[in-house]
Amino acid sequence: MGWDNLYASAFERVRANIDMVGKVLLAYNTNIDAIKYLQREDLEVRIEKAGQEEVLHYAEELPRRIESVPQLLGSILWSIGRGKAAELFVESCSTRFYMKRWGWDELRMGGQVGIMANLLGGVYGVPVIAHVPQLSRLQAELFKEGPIYVPKGEGENLELVHPKEFKADEENCIHYIYEFPRGFRVLDFEAPRENRFIGSADDYNPNVVIRPEFEEQFEEIAANAELAILSGLQALTEENYRGPLKTVKAHLDILEEKGIPVHLEFAFTPDETVRKAFVGILGKFWSVGLNEVELASVMNVMGEKAIAEKLLASDPVDPIAVTEAMLKLAKKTGVRRIHFHTYGYYFALTDYRGEFVRDALLFAALAAAAKAKLGDIRNIDDVVKAMDVPVNEKAEGVGEALTKVYDMENGIAEVNGYQLAFIPTKIVAKPRSTVGIGDTISSSAFVGEFALR
Ligand code: ADP
């Protein structure tokens, strides 16, 4: 059967069965993304007012965190000049106030939990319970309608309500995203490619501040769930990771006791100590999702430098090197499922077998292509609108290598006691949006797999 037929049949089966999936618990990060499209004149006036000389100083070297307006503007110039993304914590209240008054063009749901809650609950209709560190009115408005819940109250009064019904008016956790197109010019700077600088006015998510209900009543909250996805631990550092890690472990113990499969969405974690600690607890998870950069970074802390280098050496990423890396990770940690995604193809290495694993990947790839094509997926029927996006040609060579080395057939092979599922993805040539596409892929594949069981 050709890939297009496999895609079509996987989608039909997931759509027919997705309402069988019970509540999915999502923790920990939710925030508000405030997007500002930079304008040359506006920025030049602001730089002039803040003091050009000081601003230019920070355009040379990024500060560790932002404590003043010149640091903010300098950091934006740093990003523009290099065409590189950067994200810094904004410490000072007066700079936060400055950013607020500067304003935004668009507000979007931010944080992996927020994005997945809107996709699973708001688009697929799969009920979710979300951890939202601070639920302000602005934050609440960014949740779609649908079976999206947050726990409210305590003891016998603990109930699940839609975020809009929570009405506690807590703080705003805003990530100010300053976007510029390729070729954007200001002073002597010109952007070699489009990108963004992010200033986070957020005291909660970077430190993984966990809500009291989730500290004290996690048993009761988890009793409602059938699956769980954890994410948002990537900003932790050697200095602040111990407290959150202890809570995460306690949560994992409770979830394990209840037999709830948990997926870890592994975003890039710069701090090596923290990354090592995650590898140390990976065996408590059913599943983990990562891309090539993240897999290479994990290989690095496992002492597998040669394989880490191989993972970043070619485009498309060498599938044999990826398989070897996944096998090492699975054997070392005991995690049951590893979902790898890269531009062009996905893998799932599982210690269980069945075509449904591959079919869930196909559903996820269709969802990712729909997201790239449409910008926003409004309902599950939008997903099928990506059927006309062609399957990536570059992945042909990848498929051939897998057939040769592992005798793969229809995207499934047996490798060292594991099942390896492979799919070539559909790539949208001119994407409308790729924000949160990794979260779309991982949550669709994980939940899709349980819909097909
Ligand atoms: P992010 O953190 O931005 O979500 P990830 O690396 O986690 O980034 O996810 C990006 C993934 O999105 C890639 O691995 C690729 O599979 C997919 N992707 C990127 N661009 C496109 C596109 N134009 N069409 C389809 N899929 C895409």
Short mmCIF file of C-alpha atoms in Angstrom, two decimals, residues 154-369:
data_model
loop_
_atom_site.label_atom_id
_atom_site.label_comp_id
_atom_site.label_asym_id
_atom_site.label_seq_id
_atom_site.Cartn_x
_atom_site.Cartn_y
_atom_site.Cartn_z
CA GLU A 154 -10.12 21.97 47.64
CA GLY A 155 -11.09 18.80 49.45
CA GLU A 156 -14.63 17.69 48.76
CA ASN A 157 -15.19 20.93 46.87
CA LEU A 158 -12.53 20.20 44.29
CA GLU A 159 -14.17 20.56 40.90
CA LEU A 160 -13.10 20.75 37.29
CA VAL A 161 -14.09 23.95 35.48
CA HIS A 162 -13.29 25.53 32.12
CA PRO A 163 -10.50 28.15 32.55
CA LYS A 164 -13.02 30.88 31.69
CA GLU A 165 -15.11 29.75 34.68
CA PHE A 166 -12.13 29.86 37.04
CA LYS A 167 -12.43 33.62 37.60
CA ALA A 168 -9.58 34.13 40.04
CA ASP A 169 -7.89 36.99 38.23
CA GLU A 170 -4.33 35.93 38.90
CA GLU A 171 -1.15 37.41 37.40
CA ASN A 172 -0.31 37.63 33.70
CA CYS A 173 2.65 35.53 32.56
CA ILE A 174 3.52 37.27 29.31
CA HIS A 175 6.22 36.32 26.83
CA TYR A 176 6.79 39.37 24.61
CA ILE A 177 7.79 38.13 21.17
CA TYR A 178 9.46 40.74 18.93
CA GLU A 179 9.34 39.41 15.38
CA PHE A 180 11.25 40.67 12.36
CA PRO A 181 11.24 39.51 8.72
CA ARG A 182 14.32 38.60 6.71
CA GLY A 183 16.01 41.76 5.45
CA PHE A 184 14.58 43.90 8.30
CA ARG A 185 16.80 46.98 8.69
CA VAL A 186 17.40 49.28 11.62
CA LEU A 187 20.46 51.54 12.10
CA ASP A 188 23.32 49.46 10.64
CA PHE A 189 21.66 46.15 11.34
CA GLU A 190 20.06 43.91 8.74
CA ALA A 191 18.43 40.58 9.52
CA PRO A 192 19.94 37.70 7.48
CA ARG A 193 16.78 35.67 8.15
CA GLU A 194 13.44 36.09 9.87
CA ASN A 195 13.40 35.38 13.58
CA ARG A 196 12.36 36.72 16.96
CA PHE A 197 13.57 37.94 20.30
CA ILE A 198 11.57 36.95 23.38
CA GLY A 199 11.50 38.86 26.66
CA SER A 200 9.68 36.86 29.32
CA ALA A 201 7.81 38.80 31.98
CA ASP A 202 6.99 35.57 33.71
CA ASP A 203 8.02 34.58 37.24
CA TYR A 204 6.18 31.28 37.18
CA ASN A 205 6.87 29.13 34.12
CA PRO A 206 10.68 29.52 33.96
CA ASN A 207 10.86 28.33 37.58
CA VAL A 208 8.16 25.69 37.13
CA VAL A 209 6.06 27.08 39.96
CA ILE A 210 3.44 24.42 40.65
CA ARG A 211 -0.05 25.41 41.80
CA PRO A 212 -1.07 24.46 45.34
CA GLU A 213 -3.89 22.23 44.04
CA PHE A 214 -1.33 20.24 42.08
CA GLU A 215 1.00 20.00 45.08
CA GLU A 216 -1.63 19.08 47.64
CA GLN A 217 -4.39 17.33 45.75
CA PHE A 218 -2.63 15.62 42.91
CA GLU A 219 -4.11 12.20 43.81
CA GLU A 220 -7.62 13.53 43.43
CA ILE A 221 -6.82 15.40 40.22
CA ALA A 222 -5.03 12.40 38.68
CA ALA A 223 -7.93 10.11 39.60
CA ASN A 224 -9.84 11.73 36.72
CA ALA A 225 -7.15 11.09 34.12
CA GLU A 226 -6.44 8.27 31.70
CA LEU A 227 -3.26 9.66 30.13
CA ALA A 228 -0.77 12.38 31.02
CA ILE A 229 1.67 14.60 29.14
CA LEU A 230 4.36 16.50 31.04
CA SER A 231 6.37 19.36 29.55
CA GLY A 232 7.76 22.78 30.36
CA LEU A 233 10.74 21.68 32.45
CA GLN A 234 13.31 22.92 29.92
CA ALA A 235 14.15 26.29 31.50
CA LEU A 236 15.22 24.83 34.85
CA THR A 237 18.82 25.29 35.92
CA GLU A 238 21.25 23.69 38.32
CA GLU A 239 20.26 26.34 40.87
CA ASN A 240 16.49 25.88 40.86
CA TYR A 241 15.65 22.39 39.55
CA ARG A 242 15.63 20.37 42.76
CA GLY A 243 12.27 21.54 44.14
CA PRO A 244 10.31 21.09 40.90
CA LEU A 245 12.03 17.76 40.19
CA LYS A 246 10.92 16.43 43.58
CA THR A 247 7.31 17.36 42.82
CA VAL A 248 7.53 15.88 39.32
CA LYS A 249 8.83 12.61 40.79
CA ALA A 250 6.00 12.55 43.33
CA HIS A 251 3.52 13.14 40.51
CA LEU A 252 5.08 10.35 38.46
CA ASP A 253 4.81 7.93 41.40
CA ILE A 254 1.11 8.67 41.76
CA LEU A 255 0.51 8.34 38.02
CA GLU A 256 2.43 5.06 37.96
CA GLU A 257 0.40 3.71 40.89
CA LYS A 258 -2.78 4.48 38.98
CA GLY A 259 -1.41 2.86 35.81
CA ILE A 260 -1.62 6.10 33.81
CA PRO A 261 0.83 6.22 30.85
CA VAL A 262 2.84 9.46 30.91
CA HIS A 263 4.55 11.15 27.97
CA LEU A 264 7.43 13.58 28.45
CA GLU A 265 7.71 16.28 25.81
CA PHE A 266 11.43 16.93 25.88
CA ALA A 267 12.13 20.49 24.73
CA PHE A 268 15.75 21.60 24.43
CA THR A 269 17.19 21.86 27.95
CA PRO A 270 20.38 23.95 27.96
CA ASP A 271 21.47 23.06 31.52
CA GLU A 272 23.40 19.77 31.43
CA THR A 273 22.79 18.91 35.07
CA VAL A 274 19.05 19.25 34.57
CA ARG A 275 19.18 17.28 31.33
CA LYS A 276 21.06 14.46 33.08
CA ALA A 277 18.49 14.46 35.86
CA PHE A 278 15.70 13.99 33.28
CA VAL A 279 17.50 11.07 31.67
CA GLY A 280 17.74 9.65 35.20
CA ILE A 281 13.95 9.65 35.66
CA LEU A 282 12.99 8.77 32.07
CA GLY A 283 12.23 5.18 33.09
CA LYS A 284 9.24 6.46 35.05
CA PHE A 285 7.70 7.67 31.77
CA TRP A 286 5.89 5.51 29.26
CA SER A 287 6.98 7.71 26.39
CA VAL A 288 9.25 10.59 25.38
CA GLY A 289 9.13 12.92 22.36
CA LEU A 290 12.15 14.72 20.89
CA ASN A 291 13.76 16.12 17.74
CA GLU A 292 17.31 15.62 16.43
CA VAL A 293 18.87 18.47 18.41
CA GLU A 294 17.28 17.23 21.62
CA LEU A 295 18.27 13.60 20.97
CA ALA A 296 21.87 14.70 20.28
CA SER A 297 21.91 16.70 23.51
CA VAL A 298 20.72 13.62 25.42
CA MET A 299 23.42 11.47 23.78
CA ASN A 300 25.97 14.06 24.88
CA VAL A 301 25.07 13.77 28.57
CA MET A 302 25.07 9.97 28.22
CA GLY A 303 28.70 10.21 27.07
CA GLU A 304 27.85 9.19 23.48
CA LYS A 305 29.63 12.06 21.74
CA ALA A 306 30.28 10.30 18.41
CA ILE A 307 26.65 9.42 17.87
CA ALA A 308 25.58 12.91 18.98
CA GLU A 309 27.76 14.40 16.24
CA LYS A 310 26.36 11.99 13.64
CA LEU A 311 22.83 13.08 14.49
CA LEU A 312 23.61 16.66 13.53
CA ALA A 313 25.85 15.94 10.56
CA SER A 314 23.46 15.38 7.66
CA ASP A 315 20.19 16.51 6.18
CA PRO A 316 17.94 14.57 6.30
CA VAL A 317 19.20 13.19 9.59
CA ASP A 318 20.87 9.76 9.22
CA PRO A 319 18.09 7.29 10.19
CA ILE A 320 20.51 4.54 11.20
CA ALA A 321 22.26 6.88 13.65
CA VAL A 322 18.87 7.93 15.03
CA THR A 323 17.84 4.29 15.50
CA GLU A 324 21.09 3.52 17.32
CA ALA A 325 20.63 6.54 19.57
CA MET A 326 17.02 5.60 20.36
CA LEU A 327 18.07 2.02 21.17
CA LYS A 328 20.74 3.29 23.56
CA LEU A 329 18.26 5.59 25.27
CA ALA A 330 15.56 2.91 25.54
CA LYS A 331 17.97 0.31 26.93
CA LYS A 332 19.55 2.69 29.42
CA THR A 333 16.32 4.14 30.79
CA GLY A 334 13.62 1.53 30.18
CA VAL A 335 11.28 4.11 28.61
CA ARG A 336 8.74 2.11 26.56
CA ARG A 337 8.24 4.45 23.61
CA ILE A 338 10.52 7.01 21.95
CA HIS A 339 8.93 9.31 19.38
CA PHE A 340 11.53 11.06 17.25
CA HIS A 341 10.58 13.80 14.80
CA THR A 342 12.70 15.67 12.30
CA TYR A 343 12.07 17.69 9.16
CA GLY A 344 10.97 14.97 6.75
CA TYR A 345 10.25 11.88 8.85
CA TYR A 346 9.22 10.47 12.24
CA PHE A 347 10.12 7.32 14.14
CA ALA A 348 8.56 5.52 17.07
CA LEU A 349 10.66 2.90 18.83
CA THR A 350 8.44 0.83 21.12
CA ASP A 351 8.83 -2.24 23.32
CA TYR A 352 5.38 -3.30 22.07
CA ARG A 353 4.15 -4.05 18.59
CA GLY A 354 1.38 -3.12 16.20
CA GLU A 355 0.58 -1.05 13.12
CA PHE A 356 -1.38 1.37 15.29
CA VAL A 357 1.93 2.89 16.45
CA ARG A 358 2.78 3.82 12.85
CA ASP A 359 -0.77 4.94 12.13
CA ALA A 360 -0.71 7.35 15.08
CA LEU A 361 2.46 8.87 13.59
CA LEU A 362 0.67 9.31 10.26
CA PHE A 363 -2.21 11.08 11.97
CA ALA A 364 0.29 13.37 13.74
CA ALA A 365 2.09 14.19 10.49
CA LEU A 366 -1.19 15.07 8.83
CA ALA A 367 -2.06 17.33 11.78
CA ALA A 368 1.38 19.01 11.57
CA ALA A 369 0.97 19.61 7.83
#
